[in-house]
PDB file of C-alpha atoms in Angstrom:
ATOM      1  CA  VAL W   8      14.662  -2.439   7.253  1.00 53.00           C
ATOM      2  CA  GLN W   9      18.263  -3.342   6.472  1.00 58.00           C
ATOM      3  CA  SER W  10      17.891  -7.246   7.035  1.00 59.00           C
ATOM      4  CA  PRO W  11      19.171 -10.177   4.361  1.00 60.00           C
ATOM      5  CA  ALA W  12      15.328 -11.581   5.183  1.00 59.00           C
ATOM      6  CA  TYR W  13      13.579  -8.661   3.799  1.00 59.00           C
ATOM      7  CA  ARG W  14      13.351  -9.576   0.294  1.00 57.00           C
ATOM      8  CA  ASP W  15      12.576 -13.272   0.905  1.00 61.00           C
ATOM      9  CA  ASP W  16      10.097 -12.411   3.575  1.00 61.00           C
ATOM     10  CA  LYS W  17       9.048  -9.222   3.940  1.00 58.00           C
ATOM     11  CA  ALA W  18       5.962 -10.119   6.777  1.00 55.00           C
ATOM     12  CA  ARG W  19       7.904 -11.869   9.176  1.00 60.00           C
ATOM     13  CA  THR W  20      10.794  -9.258   8.732  1.00 62.00           C
ATOM     14  CA  VAL W  21       8.587  -6.403   9.657  1.00 60.00           C
ATOM     15  CA  LEU W  22       6.493  -7.964  12.664  1.00 56.00           C
ATOM     16  CA  GLU W  23       9.902  -9.535  14.474  1.00 64.00           C
ATOM     17  CA  MET W  24      11.078  -5.437  14.008  1.00 64.00           C
ATOM     18  CA  LEU W  25       8.841  -3.330  13.882  1.00 63.00           C
ATOM     19  CA  PRO W  26       7.494  -2.253  16.879  1.00 61.00           C
ATOM     20  CA  ALA W  27      10.324  -2.674  18.587  1.00 62.00           C
ATOM     21  CA  LEU W  28      11.559   0.514  15.468  1.00 62.00           C
ATOM     22  CA  LEU W  29       8.948   2.170  15.745  1.00 63.00           C
ATOM     23  CA  THR W  30       8.091   2.185  19.876  1.00 59.00           C
ATOM     24  CA  HIS W  31      12.325   3.865  19.911  1.00 57.00           C
ATOM     25  CA  ALA W  32      12.254   7.940  20.161  1.00 60.00           C
ATOM     26  CA  SER W  33      15.349   8.769  18.354  1.00 65.00           C
ATOM     27  CA  GLY W  34      14.400   9.445  15.629  1.00 74.00           C
ATOM     28  CA  SER W  35      14.276  13.369  13.473  1.00 84.00           C
ATOM     29  CA  ARG W  36      11.230  14.269  13.791  1.00 88.00           C
ATOM     30  CA  LEU W  37       9.386  13.126  10.529  1.00 91.00           C
ATOM     31  CA  THR W  38       6.429  16.807   8.132  1.00 94.00           C
ATOM     32  CA  VAL W  39       4.857  14.744   5.559  1.00 95.00           C
ATOM     33  CA  ARG W  40       3.379  16.724   2.589  1.00 96.00           C
ATOM     34  CA  ALA W  41       1.078  13.862  -0.048  1.00 95.00           C
ATOM     35  CA  ASP W  42      -0.740  16.555  -2.328  1.00 93.00           C
ATOM     36  CA  ALA W  43      -2.537  19.193   0.255  1.00 90.00           C
ATOM     37  CA  LEU W  44      -2.733  17.289   2.813  1.00 92.00           C
ATOM     38  CA  VAL W  45       0.283  17.526   5.859  1.00 94.00           C
ATOM     39  CA  LEU W  46       1.239  14.727   8.334  1.00 90.00           C
ATOM     40  CA  ASP W  47       3.505  16.170  11.526  1.00 89.00           C
ATOM     41  CA  GLY W  48       4.930  13.727  13.507  1.00 83.00           C
ATOM     42  CA  PRO W  49       4.511   9.649  12.370  1.00 78.00           C
ATOM     43  CA  GLN W  50       7.790   7.792  13.634  1.00 78.00           C
ATOM     44  CA  ALA W  51       7.811   6.205   9.484  1.00 82.00           C
ATOM     45  CA  VAL W  52       6.112   6.288   6.779  1.00 86.00           C
ATOM     46  CA  LEU W  53       6.072   4.677   3.318  1.00 84.00           C
ATOM     47  CA  VAL W  54       6.060   6.086   0.049  1.00 89.00           C
ATOM     48  CA  SER W  55       5.312   3.785  -2.133  1.00 86.00           C
ATOM     49  CA  ASN W  56       5.145   3.402  -6.942  1.00 85.00           C
ATOM     50  CA  ASN W  57       1.087   2.589  -6.380  1.00 82.00           C
ATOM     51  CA  PRO W  58      -1.342   2.156  -3.301  1.00 82.00           C
ATOM     52  CA  TYR W  59      -0.803  -1.218  -2.082  1.00 73.00           C
ATOM     53  CA  HIS W  60      -4.158  -3.333  -1.397  1.00 66.00           C
ATOM     54  CA  LYS W  61      -6.215  -2.381   0.975  1.00 56.00           C
ATOM     55  CA  GLY W  62      -6.404  -5.472   3.368  1.00 58.00           C
ATOM     56  CA  ASP W  63      -2.728  -5.309   3.534  1.00 54.00           C
ATOM     57  CA  PRO W  64      -1.335  -1.271   5.167  1.00 52.00           C
ATOM     58  CA  ALA W  65       1.770  -2.310   6.390  1.00 52.00           C
ATOM     59  CA  GLY W  66       2.692  -2.984   2.468  1.00 49.00           C
ATOM     60  CA  LEU W  67       3.801  -6.436   2.693  1.00 53.00           C
ATOM     61  CA  GLY W  68       2.212  -8.342  -0.229  1.00 60.00           C
ATOM     62  CA  ARG W  69       1.584  -7.443  -3.916  1.00 64.00           C
ATOM     63  CA  ARG W  70      -0.001  -4.250  -5.514  1.00 69.00           C
ATOM     64  CA  GLU W  71      -2.641  -5.031  -7.935  1.00 70.00           C
ATOM     65  CA  ARG W  72      -1.315  -2.039  -9.960  1.00 71.00           C
ATOM     66  CA  LEU W  73       2.035  -0.876 -10.869  1.00 73.00           C
ATOM     67  CA  ASP W  74       0.591   1.888 -13.594  1.00 76.00           C
ATOM     68  CA  SER W  75      -1.593   3.811 -11.313  1.00 81.00           C
ATOM     69  CA  GLY W  76       0.133   7.088 -11.246  1.00 86.00           C
ATOM     70  CA  GLU W  77       0.022   7.175  -7.357  1.00 90.00           C
ATOM     71  CA  LEU W  78       1.814   6.570  -4.982  1.00 91.00           C
ATOM     72  CA  GLY W  79       0.609   5.575  -2.099  1.00 88.00           C
ATOM     73  CA  VAL W  80       1.575   6.957   0.533  1.00 88.00           C
ATOM     74  CA  LEU W  81       1.671   5.572   4.824  1.00 83.00           C
ATOM     75  CA  GLY W  82       2.398   7.108   8.383  1.00 84.00           C
ATOM     76  CA  VAL W  83       2.581   5.432  11.039  1.00 81.00           C
ATOM     77  CA  GLU W  84       2.363   6.995  14.912  1.00 82.00           C
ATOM     78  CA  VAL W  85       2.534   4.791  17.840  1.00 77.00           C
ATOM     79  CA  SER W  86       2.996   4.674  22.054  1.00 75.00           C
ATOM     80  CA  SER W  87       3.756   1.485  22.272  1.00 72.00           C
ATOM     81  CA  ALA W  88       4.803  -2.055  21.220  1.00 68.00           C
ATOM     82  CA  ALA W  89       0.999  -3.571  21.547  1.00 73.00           C
ATOM     83  CA  GLU W  90      -0.114  -0.841  19.120  1.00 73.00           C
ATOM     84  CA  ALA W  91       3.283  -1.592  17.124  1.00 69.00           C
ATOM     85  CA  ALA W  92       1.747  -4.716  16.634  1.00 68.00           C
ATOM     86  CA  GLY W  93      -2.402  -3.540  17.032  1.00 72.00           C
ATOM     87  CA  LEU W  94      -1.428  -1.820  13.119  1.00 69.00           C
ATOM     88  CA  LEU W  95      -0.120  -5.722  11.301  1.00 65.00           C
ATOM     89  CA  LEU W  96      -3.497  -6.556  13.228  1.00 67.00           C
ATOM     90  CA  HIS W  97      -6.570  -4.336  12.160  1.00 69.00           C
ATOM     91  CA  GLY W  98      -4.688  -1.986   9.164  1.00 64.00           C
ATOM     92  CA  ARG W  99      -6.954   1.101   8.393  1.00 63.00           C
ATOM     93  CA  GLN W 100      -8.982   0.779  10.884  1.00 67.00           C
ATOM     94  CA  SER W 101      -6.072   1.105  13.425  1.00 68.00           C
ATOM     95  CA  GLY W 102      -5.730   4.615  15.082  1.00 72.00           C
ATOM     96  CA  GLY W 103      -2.202   4.475  14.523  1.00 75.00           C
ATOM     97  CA  LEU W 104      -2.307   4.907  11.263  1.00 79.00           C
ATOM     98  CA  THR W 105      -3.167   6.976   8.108  1.00 83.00           C
ATOM     99  CA  ALA W 106      -3.145   6.388   4.367  1.00 84.00           C
ATOM    100  CA  VAL W 107      -3.811   8.108   1.588  1.00 88.00           C
ATOM    101  CA  THR W 108      -2.647   8.806  -1.900  1.00 90.00           C
ATOM    102  CA  ALA W 109      -0.668  11.489  -3.651  1.00 93.00           C
ATOM    103  CA  ARG W 110       0.828  12.678  -7.066  1.00 93.00           C
ATOM    104  CA  GLU W 111       3.423  14.499  -5.774  1.00 95.00           C
ATOM    105  CA  VAL W 112       5.141  13.964  -1.408  1.00 96.00           C
ATOM    106  CA  VAL W 113       7.142  15.831   0.301  1.00 97.00           C
ATOM    107  CA  VAL W 114       9.437  13.774   3.250  1.00 96.00           C
ATOM    108  CA  ASP W 115      11.489  16.501   5.408  1.00 96.00           C
ATOM    109  CA  ALA W 116      13.064  16.119   9.298  1.00 94.00           C
ATOM    110  CA  ASP W 117      14.521  18.498  11.913  1.00 93.00           C
ATOM    111  CA  ALA W 118      18.116  16.913  10.525  1.00 94.00           C
ATOM    112  CA  PRO W 119      20.134  17.011   7.465  1.00 96.00           C
ATOM    113  CA  ALA W 120      19.186  14.226   6.395  1.00 95.00           C
ATOM    114  CA  ILE W 121      17.610  10.362   7.103  1.00 92.00           C
ATOM    115  CA  PRO W 122      17.756   6.762   7.048  1.00 88.00           C
ATOM    116  CA  VAL W 123      15.571   5.292   4.375  1.00 88.00           C
ATOM    117  CA  GLY W 124      14.647   2.412   2.160  1.00 83.00           C
ATOM    118  CA  VAL W 125      14.501   1.271  -1.114  1.00 84.00           C
ATOM    119  CA  ASP W 126      14.096  -1.378  -2.817  1.00 76.00           C
ATOM    120  CA  GLY W 127      15.395  -3.255   0.333  1.00 73.00           C
ATOM    121  CA  GLU W 128      18.743  -0.811   0.493  1.00 81.00           C
ATOM    122  CA  ALA W 129      19.820   1.341   3.355  1.00 82.00           C
ATOM    123  CA  LEU W 130      20.137   5.161   2.372  1.00 89.00           C
ATOM    124  CA  VAL W 131      20.743   8.363   4.193  1.00 92.00           C
ATOM    125  CA  LEU W 132      19.408  10.977   2.037  1.00 94.00           C
ATOM    126  CA  SER W 133      19.698  14.764   2.938  1.00 96.00           C
ATOM    127  CA  THR W 134      15.911  16.839   3.302  1.00 96.00           C
ATOM    128  CA  PRO W 135      13.477  16.923   1.682  1.00 97.00           C
ATOM    129  CA  VAL W 136      12.740  13.987   0.137  1.00 96.00           C
ATOM    130  CA  HIS W 137      10.843  14.332  -2.559  1.00 97.00           C
ATOM    131  CA  CYS W 138       8.932  11.663  -4.830  1.00 94.00           C
ATOM    132  CA  ARG W 139       7.235  11.977  -7.923  1.00 93.00           C
ATOM    133  CA  ILE W 140       5.079   9.406  -9.902  1.00 89.00           C
ATOM    134  CA  ALA W 141       5.431   9.697 -13.433  1.00 84.00           C
ATOM    135  CA  ALA W 142       2.180   7.361 -15.185  1.00 78.00           C
ATOM    136  CA  GLY W 143       3.511   5.668 -17.864  1.00 76.00           C
ATOM    137  CA  ALA W 144       6.805   6.267 -17.509  1.00 77.00           C
ATOM    138  CA  LEU W 145       8.549   2.685 -17.384  1.00 75.00           C
ATOM    139  CA  ARG W 146       6.434   0.110 -18.868  1.00 77.00           C
ATOM    140  CA  VAL W 147       7.671  -3.553 -18.508  1.00 75.00           C
ATOM    141  CA  ARG W 148       6.631  -6.857 -19.934  1.00 78.00           C
ATOM    142  CA  VAL W 149       5.497 -10.320 -17.564  1.00 75.00           C
ATOM    143  CA  PRO W 150       4.942 -13.360 -18.233  1.00 79.00           C
ATOM    144  CA  ARG W 151       0.583 -13.614 -18.239  1.00 77.00           C
ATOM    145  CA  HIS W 152       0.361 -17.148 -15.531  1.00 77.00           C
ATOM    146  CA  ARG W 153       2.900 -14.232 -13.469  1.00 72.00           C
ATOM    147  CA  PRO W 154       2.455 -14.858  -8.964  1.00 70.00           C
ATOM    148  CA  GLY W 155       0.944 -12.431  -7.055  1.00 65.00           C
ATOM    149  CA  VAL W 156      -2.288 -10.311  -6.643  1.00 57.00           C
ATOM    150  CA  ARG W 157      -4.722 -11.919  -8.705  1.00 63.00           C
ATOM    151  CA  ARG W 158      -7.615  -8.574  -9.869  1.00 64.00           C
ATOM    152  CA  THR W 159     -10.544  -7.719  -8.105  1.00 62.00           C
ATOM    153  CA  ALA W 160     -13.856  -9.156  -9.767  1.00 64.00           C
ATOM    154  CA  PRO W 161     -16.044  -6.972 -11.606  1.00 67.00           C
ATOM    155  CA  PRO W 162     -19.165  -6.016  -9.555  1.00 70.00           C
ATOM    156  CA  MET W 163     -22.078  -8.297 -10.354  1.00 69.00           C
ATOM    157  CA  ASP W 164     -24.506  -7.106 -13.179  1.00 73.00           C
ATOM    158  CA  TRP W 165     -27.231  -8.034 -11.920  1.00 74.00           C
ATOM    159  CA  ARG W 166     -30.216  -6.552 -13.911  1.00 77.00           C
ATOM    160  CA  ARG W 167     -27.701  -8.595 -16.961  1.00 79.00           C
ATOM    161  CA  VAL W 168     -28.106 -12.426 -14.754  1.00 75.00           C
ATOM    162  CA  TRP W 169     -32.296 -10.618 -14.605  1.00 77.00           C
ATOM    163  CA  ARG W 170     -31.182 -10.566 -18.697  1.00 78.00           C
ATOM    164  CA  LEU W 171     -30.158 -13.410 -19.022  1.00 78.00           C
ATOM    165  CA  ALA W 172     -32.878 -15.851 -17.077  1.00 76.00           C
ATOM    166  CA  LEU W 173     -35.721 -14.779 -18.330  1.00 78.00           C
ATOM    167  CA  THR W 174     -34.565 -14.895 -21.831  1.00 80.00           C
ATOM    168  CA  MET W 175     -33.442 -18.813 -20.738  1.00 73.00           C
ATOM    169  CA  GLY W 176     -37.123 -19.348 -19.084  1.00 66.00           C
ATOM    170  CA  ARG W 177     -39.150 -18.420 -22.671  1.00 72.00           C
ATOM    171  CA  THR W 178     -36.823 -19.863 -24.254  1.00 71.00           C
ATOM    172  CA  ALA W 179     -37.019 -23.231 -21.532  1.00 65.00           C
ATOM    173  CA  ALA W 180     -40.733 -22.565 -23.146  1.00 65.00           C
ATOM    174  CA  GLY W 181     -41.000 -21.993 -26.233  1.00 67.00           C
ATOM    175  CA  ARG W 182     -39.834 -25.401 -26.417  1.00 61.00           C
ATOM    176  CA  GLY W 183     -41.618 -27.126 -23.557  1.00 52.00           C
ATOM    177  CA  ALA W 184     -45.010 -27.137 -26.016  1.00 51.00           C
ATOM    178  CA  ALA W 185     -43.973 -28.065 -29.056  1.00 49.00           C
TER     179      ALA W 185
END
């Protein structure tokens, strides 16, 4: 996506541009190899440094982690503007979206070069395009109270809660008898 607004408001920019971009069959035919999986013919592919949150299929938000050692891969295949808009509404339940993770991704095409976006910059890269990730290769210091996606809460340990409740009940019963 080459738009001055992309960095400031990814969601709005993608919503405005995605249907037109995906429904014009003027691009190269892509073949994507994500580890052992092969996607043949997606109109658009997003390869991200770590996968986006499951509730954010279009990659419009933030990622919980940047150190998982996995690439997030989203392949999109739609035939109408309505299907393109449906991707944003239905997310991973949409039939036109394939979402996987991989350590290595190769994007090939029936053309010697393809247009790509790298961190908001529009580029043209020779095919095949190789994407790899190395876990822990980059260290970044961030403020402790930075804005962004909050980590998901750990699952509730109901056995521990039950033990605490029993202990508290016994303690309270022992104090009441004295």
